[in-house]
């Protein structure tokens, strides 16, 4: 096996089990998981976290369920969850 920090390989370029303290991600071994991925401690693997879509446009200003002017109100916007995380590894943002 030519992969650093690998304990067991499927082939010269694909690790199946990393050495202690390293996480497996796409056949490689890392000290930590790349951005957007979370460490699944029981398997020592990096799994995909939550993925959210784009923000919607801002809503109209409202206060007490009535449309208001440009101040003293609340504007909101939303985004949808595109992909839920595996076992709530990386929680989705509110």
mmCIF file of C-alpha atoms in Angstrom:
data_model
loop_
_atom_site.group_PDB
_atom_site.id
_atom_site.type_symbol
_atom_site.label_atom_id
_atom_site.label_comp_id
_atom_site.label_asym_id
_atom_site.label_seq_id
_atom_site.Cartn_x
_atom_site.Cartn_y
_atom_site.Cartn_z
ATOM 1 C CA UNK A 1 0.000 0.000 0.000
ATOM 2 C CA UNK A 2 1.348 3.397 -0.970
ATOM 3 C CA UNK A 3 -1.080 5.400 1.170
ATOM 4 C CA UNK A 4 0.351 7.087 4.244
ATOM 5 C CA UNK A 5 -1.342 6.236 7.576
ATOM 6 C CA UNK A 6 -3.173 3.257 6.050
ATOM 7 C CA UNK A 7 -3.429 -0.017 7.963
ATOM 8 C CA UNK A 8 -5.108 -2.150 5.285
ATOM 9 C CA UNK A 9 -5.498 -1.576 1.545
ATOM 10 C CA UNK A 10 -7.873 -2.785 -1.160
ATOM 11 C CA UNK A 11 -5.314 -1.812 -3.790
ATOM 12 C CA UNK A 12 -2.138 0.255 -3.872
ATOM 13 C CA UNK A 13 -4.180 3.471 -4.056
ATOM 14 C CA UNK A 14 -7.295 2.688 -1.968
ATOM 15 C CA UNK A 15 -7.238 2.285 1.809
ATOM 16 C CA UNK A 16 -9.886 0.137 3.535
ATOM 17 C CA UNK A 17 -8.719 0.682 7.142
ATOM 18 C CA UNK A 18 -6.744 3.614 8.479
ATOM 19 C CA UNK A 19 -4.273 3.539 11.338
ATOM 20 C CA UNK A 20 -5.516 4.521 14.796
ATOM 21 C CA UNK A 21 -6.452 8.209 15.055
ATOM 22 C CA UNK A 22 -7.088 8.669 11.312
ATOM 23 C CA UNK A 23 -10.404 8.916 9.449
ATOM 24 C CA UNK A 24 -11.142 7.157 6.185
ATOM 25 C CA UNK A 25 -12.447 9.342 3.368
ATOM 26 C CA UNK A 26 -12.725 8.142 -0.241
ATOM 27 C CA UNK A 27 -9.936 5.619 0.130
ATOM 28 C CA UNK A 28 -7.509 7.944 1.903
ATOM 29 C CA UNK A 29 -6.626 8.553 5.571
ATOM 30 C CA UNK A 30 -6.863 11.963 7.219
ATOM 31 C CA UNK A 31 -6.285 13.343 10.718
ATOM 32 C CA UNK A 32 -9.604 15.251 10.367
ATOM 33 C CA UNK A 33 -12.459 15.309 7.886
ATOM 34 C CA UNK A 34 -12.615 17.810 5.001
ATOM 35 C CA UNK A 35 -15.122 20.716 5.087
ATOM 36 C CA UNK A 36 -18.721 19.579 4.625
ATOM 37 C CA UNK A 37 -17.975 16.171 6.129
ATOM 38 C CA UNK A 38 -18.250 14.970 9.710
ATOM 39 C CA UNK A 39 -16.328 12.349 11.644
ATOM 40 C CA UNK A 40 -18.362 9.241 12.410
ATOM 41 C CA UNK A 41 -16.423 8.158 15.491
ATOM 42 C CA UNK A 42 -17.665 4.566 15.748
ATOM 43 C CA UNK A 43 -16.429 3.766 12.220
ATOM 44 C CA UNK A 44 -13.626 6.355 11.998
ATOM 45 C CA UNK A 45 -15.024 7.512 8.648
ATOM 46 C CA UNK A 46 -15.900 10.881 7.173
ATOM 47 C CA UNK A 47 -19.546 11.147 6.157
ATOM 48 C CA UNK A 48 -21.455 13.892 4.372
ATOM 49 C CA UNK A 49 -23.152 16.470 6.521
ATOM 50 C CA UNK A 50 -26.247 18.538 5.944
ATOM 51 C CA UNK A 51 -26.651 20.288 2.607
ATOM 52 C CA UNK A 52 -28.974 23.268 2.261
ATOM 53 C CA UNK A 53 -30.188 25.168 -0.785
ATOM 54 C CA UNK A 54 -29.961 28.854 -1.610
ATOM 55 C CA UNK A 55 -31.684 31.489 0.500
ATOM 56 C CA UNK A 56 -35.043 32.758 -0.745
ATOM 57 C CA UNK A 57 -35.640 36.465 -1.331
ATOM 58 C CA UNK A 58 -36.424 38.538 1.743
ATOM 59 C CA UNK A 59 -40.111 38.631 2.665
ATOM 60 C CA UNK A 60 -42.088 41.783 3.338
ATOM 61 C CA UNK A 61 -41.670 43.631 6.585
ATOM 62 C CA UNK A 62 -44.290 42.582 9.130
ATOM 63 C CA UNK A 63 -45.153 43.315 12.733
ATOM 64 C CA UNK A 64 -47.969 41.637 14.671
ATOM 65 C CA UNK A 65 -49.043 39.877 11.434
ATOM 66 C CA UNK A 66 -49.467 43.205 9.622
ATOM 67 C CA UNK A 67 -47.365 44.715 6.860
ATOM 68 C CA UNK A 68 -45.194 47.529 8.140
ATOM 69 C CA UNK A 69 -42.880 50.154 6.754
ATOM 70 C CA UNK A 70 -39.127 49.934 6.586
ATOM 71 C CA UNK A 71 -38.473 49.816 10.342
ATOM 72 C CA UNK A 72 -39.741 48.274 13.568
ATOM 73 C CA UNK A 73 -40.711 45.045 11.862
ATOM 74 C CA UNK A 74 -39.370 41.662 10.888
ATOM 75 C CA UNK A 75 -38.277 40.375 7.502
ATOM 76 C CA UNK A 76 -37.641 36.681 6.933
ATOM 77 C CA UNK A 77 -36.177 34.395 4.323
ATOM 78 C CA UNK A 78 -35.843 30.618 4.134
ATOM 79 C CA UNK A 79 -33.852 27.831 2.547
ATOM 80 C CA UNK A 80 -34.672 24.181 2.063
ATOM 81 C CA UNK A 81 -32.737 21.120 3.239
ATOM 82 C CA UNK A 82 -31.399 19.464 0.086
ATOM 83 C CA UNK A 83 -29.766 16.507 1.823
ATOM 84 C CA UNK A 84 -30.183 15.381 5.419
ATOM 85 C CA UNK A 85 -27.012 14.383 7.263
ATOM 86 C CA UNK A 86 -26.143 10.800 8.125
ATOM 87 C CA UNK A 87 -27.108 10.115 11.744
ATOM 88 C CA UNK A 88 -27.292 13.862 12.528
ATOM 89 C CA UNK A 89 -23.503 14.163 12.236
ATOM 90 C CA UNK A 90 -23.579 17.770 11.115
ATOM 91 C CA UNK A 91 -26.873 19.327 12.151
ATOM 92 C CA UNK A 92 -28.701 21.405 9.583
ATOM 93 C CA UNK A 93 -28.717 25.148 10.253
ATOM 94 C CA UNK A 94 -31.954 26.786 11.346
#
